[in-house]
PDB file of C-alpha atoms and ligand atoms in Angstrom:
ATOM      1  CA  MET E   1      30.548 -62.399  47.550  1.00  0.00           C
ATOM      2  CA  VAL E   2      29.756 -60.473  50.767  1.00  0.00           C
ATOM      3  CA  SER E   3      31.997 -59.983  53.449  1.00  0.00           C
ATOM      4  CA  HIS E   4      31.690 -62.065  56.841  1.00  0.00           C
ATOM      5  CA  PRO E   5      28.495 -64.501  55.892  1.00  0.00           C
ATOM      6  CA  ALA E   6      28.735 -66.144  58.966  1.00  0.00           C
ATOM      7  CA  GLU E   7      28.227 -63.288  60.803  1.00  0.00           C
ATOM      8  CA  ARG E   8      25.399 -62.077  58.381  1.00  0.00           C
ATOM      9  CA  GLN E   9      23.829 -65.235  58.533  1.00  0.00           C
ATOM     10  CA  ALA E  10      23.808 -64.939  62.431  1.00  0.00           C
ATOM     11  CA  VAL E  11      22.450 -61.571  62.606  1.00  0.00           C
ATOM     12  CA  ILE E  12      19.609 -62.646  60.501  1.00  0.00           C
ATOM     13  CA  ASP E  13      18.929 -65.943  62.128  1.00  0.00           C
ATOM     14  CA  GLY E  14      18.776 -64.196  65.418  1.00  0.00           C
ATOM     15  CA  CYS E  15      16.469 -61.616  64.376  1.00  0.00           C
ATOM     16  CA  LEU E  16      13.972 -64.224  63.147  1.00  0.00           C
ATOM     17  CA  ALA E  17      14.706 -66.158  66.529  1.00  0.00           C
ATOM     18  CA  MET E  18      13.386 -62.625  68.505  1.00  0.00           C
ATOM     19  CA  ASN E  19      10.052 -62.397  66.865  1.00  0.00           C
ATOM     20  CA  ARG E  20       9.749 -66.118  67.402  1.00  0.00           C
ATOM     21  CA  LEU E  21      10.570 -66.326  70.792  1.00  0.00           C
ATOM     22  CA  GLY E  22       8.103 -63.695  71.270  1.00  0.00           C
ATOM     23  CA  ILE E  23      10.427 -60.416  72.369  1.00  0.00           C
ATOM     24  CA  ASN E  24      10.063 -58.694  69.690  1.00  0.00           C
ATOM     25  CA  GLN E  25       7.528 -57.990  67.352  1.00  0.00           C
ATOM     26  CA  GLY E  26       7.185 -56.012  63.537  1.00  0.00           C
ATOM     27  CA  MET E  27      10.276 -54.201  62.779  1.00  0.00           C
ATOM     28  CA  SER E  28      11.092 -52.765  66.011  1.00  0.00           C
ATOM     29  CA  GLY E  29      14.525 -53.673  67.563  1.00  0.00           C
ATOM     30  CA  ASN E  30      18.043 -54.295  65.489  1.00  0.00           C
ATOM     31  CA  LEU E  31      20.878 -56.596  66.507  1.00  0.00           C
ATOM     32  CA  SER E  32      24.696 -56.633  65.763  1.00  0.00           C
ATOM     33  CA  HIS E  33      27.447 -58.454  65.670  1.00  0.00           C
ATOM     34  CA  ARG E  34      31.235 -57.761  65.830  1.00  0.00           C
ATOM     35  CA  ALA E  35      33.190 -58.413  62.381  1.00  0.00           C
ATOM     36  CA  GLY E  36      36.857 -57.674  61.266  1.00  0.00           C
ATOM     37  CA  ASP E  37      37.839 -54.463  62.255  1.00  0.00           C
ATOM     38  CA  GLY E  38      33.839 -53.103  62.887  1.00  0.00           C
ATOM     39  CA  PHE E  39      30.698 -54.613  63.199  1.00  0.00           C
ATOM     40  CA  LEU E  40      27.679 -55.824  61.143  1.00  0.00           C
ATOM     41  CA  VAL E  41      24.177 -54.301  61.855  1.00  0.00           C
ATOM     42  CA  THR E  42      20.549 -55.011  60.834  1.00  0.00           C
ATOM     43  CA  PRO E  43      19.499 -52.175  58.023  1.00  0.00           C
ATOM     44  CA  THR E  44      16.633 -49.498  59.614  1.00  0.00           C
ATOM     45  CA  SER E  45      13.143 -50.307  59.060  1.00  0.00           C
ATOM     46  CA  MET E  46      13.493 -53.563  57.148  1.00  0.00           C
ATOM     47  CA  ALA E  47      11.132 -56.588  58.288  1.00  0.00           C
ATOM     48  CA  TYR E  48      13.292 -59.514  59.430  1.00  0.00           C
ATOM     49  CA  ASP E  49      11.825 -61.905  57.283  1.00  0.00           C
ATOM     50  CA  ALA E  50      12.680 -60.321  54.243  1.00  0.00           C
ATOM     51  CA  MET E  51      16.413 -60.059  54.962  1.00  0.00           C
ATOM     52  CA  THR E  52      19.356 -61.540  53.117  1.00  0.00           C
ATOM     53  CA  PRO E  53      23.184 -61.679  54.257  1.00  0.00           C
ATOM     54  CA  ALA E  54      23.154 -58.679  51.678  1.00  0.00           C
ATOM     55  CA  ASP E  55      20.882 -56.512  53.586  1.00  0.00           C
ATOM     56  CA  ILE E  56      23.265 -56.712  56.556  1.00  0.00           C
ATOM     57  CA  VAL E  57      25.146 -53.500  56.824  1.00  0.00           C
ATOM     58  CA  GLU E  58      29.021 -53.242  57.384  1.00  0.00           C
ATOM     59  CA  MET E  59      30.117 -50.412  59.781  1.00  0.00           C
ATOM     60  CA  GLY E  60      33.074 -49.037  61.128  1.00  0.00           C
ATOM     61  CA  PHE E  61      33.608 -47.499  64.456  1.00  0.00           C
ATOM     62  CA  ASP E  62      34.196 -43.980  62.789  1.00  0.00           C
ATOM     63  CA  GLY E  63      30.290 -44.299  61.960  1.00  0.00           C
ATOM     64  CA  THR E  64      30.792 -44.874  58.188  1.00  0.00           C
ATOM     65  CA  TYR E  65      29.031 -47.664  56.520  1.00  0.00           C
ATOM     66  CA  LEU E  66      29.226 -49.901  53.303  1.00  0.00           C
ATOM     67  CA  GLY E  67      26.513 -50.781  50.830  1.00  0.00           C
ATOM     68  CA  ASP E  68      22.730 -49.597  49.775  1.00  0.00           C
ATOM     69  CA  ARG E  69      20.835 -50.203  52.912  1.00  0.00           C
ATOM     70  CA  ARG E  70      21.206 -47.493  55.972  1.00  0.00           C
ATOM     71  CA  PRO E  71      22.074 -49.259  59.023  1.00  0.00           C
ATOM     72  CA  SER E  72      19.693 -49.088  62.315  1.00  0.00           C
ATOM     73  CA  SER E  73      18.950 -45.908  63.323  1.00  0.00           C
ATOM     74  CA  GLU E  74      20.607 -47.329  66.898  1.00  0.00           C
ATOM     75  CA  TRP E  75      23.773 -47.724  64.879  1.00  0.00           C
ATOM     76  CA  ARG E  76      25.462 -45.462  67.713  1.00  0.00           C
ATOM     77  CA  ILE E  77      24.167 -47.816  70.485  1.00  0.00           C
ATOM     78  CA  HIS E  78      25.823 -50.848  68.527  1.00  0.00           C
ATOM     79  CA  ARG E  79      28.824 -49.103  67.916  1.00  0.00           C
ATOM     80  CA  ASP E  80      29.452 -47.427  71.240  1.00  0.00           C
ATOM     81  CA  ILE E  81      28.929 -50.583  73.205  1.00  0.00           C
ATOM     82  CA  LEU E  82      30.959 -52.934  71.109  1.00  0.00           C
ATOM     83  CA  ARG E  83      33.681 -49.995  71.107  1.00  0.00           C
ATOM     84  CA  ALA E  84      33.509 -50.141  74.841  1.00  0.00           C
ATOM     85  CA  ARG E  85      32.689 -53.597  75.635  1.00  0.00           C
ATOM     86  CA  PRO E  86      35.544 -56.137  74.439  1.00  0.00           C
ATOM     87  CA  ASP E  87      33.905 -58.945  76.366  1.00  0.00           C
ATOM     88  CA  VAL E  88      30.654 -59.332  74.032  1.00  0.00           C
ATOM     89  CA  SER E  89      30.436 -59.372  70.335  1.00  0.00           C
ATOM     90  CA  VAL E  90      26.751 -59.162  70.218  1.00  0.00           C
ATOM     91  CA  VAL E  91      24.332 -56.516  70.996  1.00  0.00           C
ATOM     92  CA  LEU E  92      20.461 -57.490  71.057  1.00  0.00           C
ATOM     93  CA  HIS E  93      17.680 -54.559  71.303  1.00  0.00           C
ATOM     94  CA  ALA E  94      14.036 -55.128  71.073  1.00  0.00           C
ATOM     95  CA  HIS E  95      10.859 -53.949  72.102  1.00  0.00           C
ATOM     96  CA  PRO E  96       9.478 -57.287  74.596  1.00  0.00           C
ATOM     97  CA  THR E  97       6.126 -56.675  76.226  1.00  0.00           C
ATOM     98  CA  PHE E  98       6.926 -57.122  80.077  1.00  0.00           C
ATOM     99  CA  ALA E  99      10.162 -55.186  79.742  1.00  0.00           C
ATOM    100  CA  THR E 100       8.925 -52.259  77.960  1.00  0.00           C
ATOM    101  CA  ALA E 101       5.836 -52.465  80.724  1.00  0.00           C
ATOM    102  CA  LEU E 102       8.430 -52.056  83.346  1.00  0.00           C
ATOM    103  CA  ALA E 103      10.708 -49.334  81.331  1.00  0.00           C
ATOM    104  CA  VAL E 104       7.591 -46.991  80.598  1.00  0.00           C
ATOM    105  CA  HIS E 105       7.704 -46.569  84.578  1.00  0.00           C
ATOM    106  CA  GLY E 106      11.322 -45.814  84.075  1.00  0.00           C
ATOM    107  CA  ARG E 107      11.646 -49.126  86.464  1.00  0.00           C
ATOM    108  CA  GLY E 108      14.536 -51.582  86.324  1.00  0.00           C
ATOM    109  CA  ILE E 109      14.149 -54.916  87.771  1.00  0.00           C
ATOM    110  CA  PRO E 110      15.511 -55.286  91.353  1.00  0.00           C
ATOM    111  CA  ALA E 111      16.796 -58.487  93.046  1.00  0.00           C
ATOM    112  CA  PHE E 112      13.362 -60.413  93.334  1.00  0.00           C
ATOM    113  CA  HIS E 113      14.843 -63.042  92.230  1.00  0.00           C
ATOM    114  CA  TYR E 114      18.158 -64.752  92.267  1.00  0.00           C
ATOM    115  CA  MET E 115      18.563 -64.880  88.160  1.00  0.00           C
ATOM    116  CA  VAL E 116      18.662 -61.141  88.019  1.00  0.00           C
ATOM    117  CA  ALA E 117      22.390 -61.949  88.524  1.00  0.00           C
ATOM    118  CA  LEU E 118      22.654 -63.584  85.297  1.00  0.00           C
ATOM    119  CA  ALA E 119      22.727 -60.225  83.687  1.00  0.00           C
ATOM    120  CA  GLY E 120      26.401 -59.195  85.727  1.00  0.00           C
ATOM    121  CA  GLY E 121      24.655 -57.469  89.053  1.00  0.00           C
ATOM    122  CA  GLU E 122      22.111 -56.763  91.480  1.00  0.00           C
ATOM    123  CA  SER E 123      19.853 -55.490  89.521  1.00  0.00           C
ATOM    124  CA  ILE E 124      18.990 -54.957  85.512  1.00  0.00           C
ATOM    125  CA  ARG E 125      18.970 -51.038  85.723  1.00  0.00           C
ATOM    126  CA  CYS E 126      16.646 -48.513  83.436  1.00  0.00           C
ATOM    127  CA  ALA E 127      18.484 -46.082  81.212  1.00  0.00           C
ATOM    128  CA  SER E 128      17.121 -42.771  81.263  1.00  0.00           C
ATOM    129  CA  TYR E 129      15.214 -41.881  78.240  1.00  0.00           C
ATOM    130  CA  ALA E 130      16.158 -39.839  75.384  1.00  0.00           C
ATOM    131  CA  THR E 131      14.643 -39.723  71.765  1.00  0.00           C
ATOM    132  CA  PHE E 132      15.270 -43.139  69.717  1.00  0.00           C
ATOM    133  CA  GLY E 133      18.527 -42.835  67.414  1.00  0.00           C
ATOM    134  CA  THR E 134      20.144 -40.191  69.420  1.00  0.00           C
ATOM    135  CA  GLN E 135      23.908 -40.381  70.726  1.00  0.00           C
ATOM    136  CA  GLU E 136      22.160 -39.087  74.167  1.00  0.00           C
ATOM    137  CA  LEU E 137      20.330 -42.657  74.140  1.00  0.00           C
ATOM    138  CA  SER E 138      23.519 -44.308  73.671  1.00  0.00           C
ATOM    139  CA  ASP E 139      24.947 -42.583  76.258  1.00  0.00           C
ATOM    140  CA  HIS E 140      22.519 -43.561  78.774  1.00  0.00           C
ATOM    141  CA  ALA E 141      22.221 -47.267  77.830  1.00  0.00           C
ATOM    142  CA  LEU E 142      26.210 -47.349  77.870  1.00  0.00           C
ATOM    143  CA  ALA E 143      25.949 -46.137  81.269  1.00  0.00           C
ATOM    144  CA  ALA E 144      23.273 -48.358  82.858  1.00  0.00           C
ATOM    145  CA  LEU E 145      25.387 -51.596  81.182  1.00  0.00           C
ATOM    146  CA  ASP E 146      28.129 -50.972  83.132  1.00  0.00           C
ATOM    147  CA  GLY E 147      29.380 -54.078  84.851  1.00  0.00           C
ATOM    148  CA  ARG E 148      26.059 -55.671  83.527  1.00  0.00           C
ATOM    149  CA  LEU E 149      24.938 -57.716  80.311  1.00  0.00           C
ATOM    150  CA  ALA E 150      21.478 -56.310  80.102  1.00  0.00           C
ATOM    151  CA  CYS E 151      19.458 -53.183  80.753  1.00  0.00           C
ATOM    152  CA  LEU E 152      15.994 -51.669  79.848  1.00  0.00           C
ATOM    153  CA  LEU E 153      15.566 -48.284  78.079  1.00  0.00           C
ATOM    154  CA  ALA E 154      12.744 -46.146  79.500  1.00  0.00           C
ATOM    155  CA  ASN E 155       9.619 -45.533  77.479  1.00  0.00           C
ATOM    156  CA  HIS E 156      11.530 -47.872  75.195  1.00  0.00           C
ATOM    157  CA  GLY E 157      12.473 -51.545  75.914  1.00  0.00           C
ATOM    158  CA  MET E 158      15.720 -53.584  76.445  1.00  0.00           C
ATOM    159  CA  ILE E 159      19.135 -54.200  75.298  1.00  0.00           C
ATOM    160  CA  VAL E 160      21.202 -57.498  75.903  1.00  0.00           C
ATOM    161  CA  LEU E 161      24.836 -58.149  75.395  1.00  0.00           C
ATOM    162  CA  GLY E 162      26.232 -61.614  74.506  1.00  0.00           C
ATOM    163  CA  VAL E 163      29.610 -63.462  73.373  1.00  0.00           C
ATOM    164  CA  GLY E 164      27.522 -65.013  70.653  1.00  0.00           C
ATOM    165  CA  VAL E 165      23.806 -64.565  69.344  1.00  0.00           C
ATOM    166  CA  GLY E 166      22.478 -67.270  71.268  1.00  0.00           C
ATOM    167  CA  GLN E 167      23.455 -66.219  74.864  1.00  0.00           C
ATOM    168  CA  ALA E 168      21.807 -62.719  73.686  1.00  0.00           C
ATOM    169  CA  LEU E 169      19.007 -64.549  72.873  1.00  0.00           C
ATOM    170  CA  ALA E 170      18.848 -66.743  75.763  1.00  0.00           C
ATOM    171  CA  LEU E 171      19.482 -63.755  78.251  1.00  0.00           C
ATOM    172  CA  ALA E 172      16.795 -61.622  76.635  1.00  0.00           C
ATOM    173  CA  VAL E 173      14.597 -64.182  77.122  1.00  0.00           C
ATOM    174  CA  GLU E 174      15.741 -64.529  80.734  1.00  0.00           C
ATOM    175  CA  VAL E 175      15.285 -60.724  81.750  1.00  0.00           C
ATOM    176  CA  GLU E 176      11.644 -60.730  79.740  1.00  0.00           C
ATOM    177  CA  THR E 177      10.692 -64.062  81.731  1.00  0.00           C
ATOM    178  CA  LEU E 178      11.923 -62.009  85.182  1.00  0.00           C
ATOM    179  CA  ALA E 179       9.986 -58.980  83.849  1.00  0.00           C
ATOM    180  CA  ARG E 180       6.745 -60.654  83.667  1.00  0.00           C
ATOM    181  CA  GLN E 181       7.466 -62.502  87.018  1.00  0.00           C
ATOM    182  CA  TYR E 182       8.279 -58.787  88.810  1.00  0.00           C
ATOM    183  CA  LEU E 183       5.005 -57.481  87.524  1.00  0.00           C
ATOM    184  CA  TYR E 184       2.838 -60.279  88.333  1.00  0.00           C
ATOM    185  CA  ALA E 185       4.764 -60.476  91.792  1.00  0.00           C
ATOM    186  CA  GLN E 186       3.768 -56.845  92.254  1.00  0.00           C
ATOM    187  CA  GLN E 187       0.254 -57.575  92.659  1.00  0.00           C
ATOM    188  CA  PHE E 188       0.804 -58.370  95.987  1.00  0.00           C
ATOM    189  CA  GLY E 189       2.793 -55.493  96.837  1.00  0.00           C
ATOM    190  CA  GLU E 190       6.546 -55.147  96.471  1.00  0.00           C
ATOM    191  CA  PRO E 191       7.926 -58.679  96.639  1.00  0.00           C
ATOM    192  CA  VAL E 192      11.151 -59.414  99.150  1.00  0.00           C
ATOM    193  CA  ILE E 193      14.347 -58.393  97.276  1.00  0.00           C
ATOM    194  CA  LEU E 194      17.517 -60.242  98.006  1.00  0.00           C
ATOM    195  CA  PRO E 195      20.458 -58.259  99.977  1.00  0.00           C
ATOM    196  CA  PRO E 196      23.746 -57.566  97.537  1.00  0.00           C
ATOM    197  CA  GLU E 197      25.542 -60.543  99.684  1.00  0.00           C
ATOM    198  CA  GLU E 198      22.969 -62.715  98.549  1.00  0.00           C
ATOM    199  CA  ILE E 199      23.385 -62.120  94.614  1.00  0.00           C
ATOM    200  CA  ALA E 200      27.225 -61.700  95.046  1.00  0.00           C
ATOM    201  CA  ARG E 201      27.091 -65.472  96.671  1.00  0.00           C
ATOM    202  CA  VAL E 202      25.121 -66.550  93.591  1.00  0.00           C
ATOM    203  CA  ALA E 203      27.069 -64.809  91.087  1.00  0.00           C
ATOM    204  CA  GLU E 204      30.217 -66.465  92.457  1.00  0.00           C
ATOM    205  CA  LYS E 205      28.453 -69.462  92.023  1.00  0.00           C
ATOM    206  CA  MET E 206      27.158 -69.232  88.604  1.00  0.00           C
ATOM    207  CA  ARG E 207      30.616 -68.154  87.440  1.00  0.00           C
ATOM    208  CA  ARG E 208      31.952 -71.480  89.339  1.00  0.00           C
ATOM    209  CA  MET E 209      29.387 -73.814  87.843  1.00  0.00           C
ATOM    210  CA  LYS E 210      29.564 -71.960  84.390  1.00  0.00           C
ATOM    211  CA  TYR E 211      25.560 -71.487  84.907  1.00  0.00           C
ATOM    212  CA  GLY E 212      23.474 -70.597  81.994  1.00  0.00           C
ATOM    213  CA  GLN E 213      26.404 -71.735  79.799  1.00  0.00           C
ATOM    214  CA  PRO E 214      26.110 -74.967  78.011  1.00  0.00           C
ATOM    215  CA  VAL E 215      29.083 -77.070  78.700  1.00  0.00           C
ATOM    216  CA  ASP E 216      29.985 -79.141  76.066  1.00  0.00           C
ATOM    217  CA  ASP E 217      34.066 -79.433  76.400  1.00  0.00           C
ATOM    218  CA  GLY E 218      33.685 -82.361  78.424  1.00  0.00           C
ATOM    219  CA  ASP E 219      35.169 -80.335  81.184  1.00  0.00           C
ATOM    220  CA  ALA E 220      32.703 -80.744  84.420  1.00  0.00           C
ATOM    221  CA  PRO E 221      32.797 -77.042  86.321  1.00  0.00           C
ATOM    222  CA  GLU E 222      33.601 -76.644  89.702  1.00  0.00           C
ATOM    223  CA  ASP E 223      30.557 -77.147  92.495  1.00  0.00           C
ATOM    224  CA  THR E 224      28.885 -79.815  89.922  1.00  0.00           C
ATOM    225  CA  ALA E 225      28.127 -83.183  89.987  1.00  0.00           C
ATOM    226  CA  ARG E 226      30.828 -84.840  87.959  1.00  0.00           C
ATOM    227  CA  PRO E 227      30.079 -87.251  85.015  1.00  0.00           C
ATOM    228  CA  ARG E 228      31.073 -90.509  85.057  1.00  0.00           C
ATOM    229  CA  HIS E 229      33.999 -91.620  82.543  1.00  0.00           C
TER     230      HIS E 229
HETATM  231  P1  13P H 301      15.412 -49.520  63.375  1.00  0.00           P
HETATM  232  O1  13P H 301      14.570 -49.799  62.300  1.00  0.00           O
HETATM  233  O2  13P H 301      16.256 -48.389  63.039  1.00  0.00           O
HETATM  234  O3  13P H 301      16.739 -50.453  63.539  1.00  0.00           O
HETATM  235  O4  13P H 301      14.658 -49.211  64.443  1.00  0.00           O
HETATM  236  C1  13P H 301      13.811 -49.996  65.472  1.00  0.00           C
HETATM  237  C2  13P H 301      14.101 -49.609  66.700  1.00  0.00           C
HETATM  238  O5  13P H 301      13.654 -50.146  67.609  1.00  0.00           O
HETATM  239  C3  13P H 301      14.544 -48.167  67.240  1.00  0.00           C
HETATM  240  O6  13P H 301      14.960 -48.080  68.710  1.00  0.00           O
END
């Protein structure tokens, strides 16, 4: 019997969904989930559709791991983010085409669209380049994620954080969509960028409305239509 079976299955389901949703392909990308005193992370260089719960690697925050599979080469990113960010339990890394197309120019996503606020700020930053799997890359990623739930990685891809796998996947699709829209919009030059005060207003409205979160507790958030009882 493996430890944390539900979280292991959530990691596998999240990986399969990344490829199905077109935000990742092949063996690139990796996913982690907080579990017990440490976390679970995908094994390195293994096709997602071949993974079983026992293949998911259990790690401690001290960098040690259990089992026969080696953890993702990006285990430091997962370890450092989960250690520094008690507000999230899932770290998703992928190489989606449009986000990566911006990141290879060292470009993040400015507030050309109000949905940028979903990632927690007035822009989605692009972390500076460092070789994959290094502590330097993890340090750059953590800095770019300060106060945010998503960032791009120069010449590499994206990172998205979530309370659960579903939230991380939904935001990853949103960030990739924003990257695609931003690239298309640039066909006509640099688009209009919303000022920080408007993004602050949007962020506050999203918070009040619980925007982007399914409301299933029967509790109507503020600033929305009320359910009829
Ligand atoms: P792993 O297979 O080691 O997780 O590497 C994939 C990747 O995307 C590295 O950045």
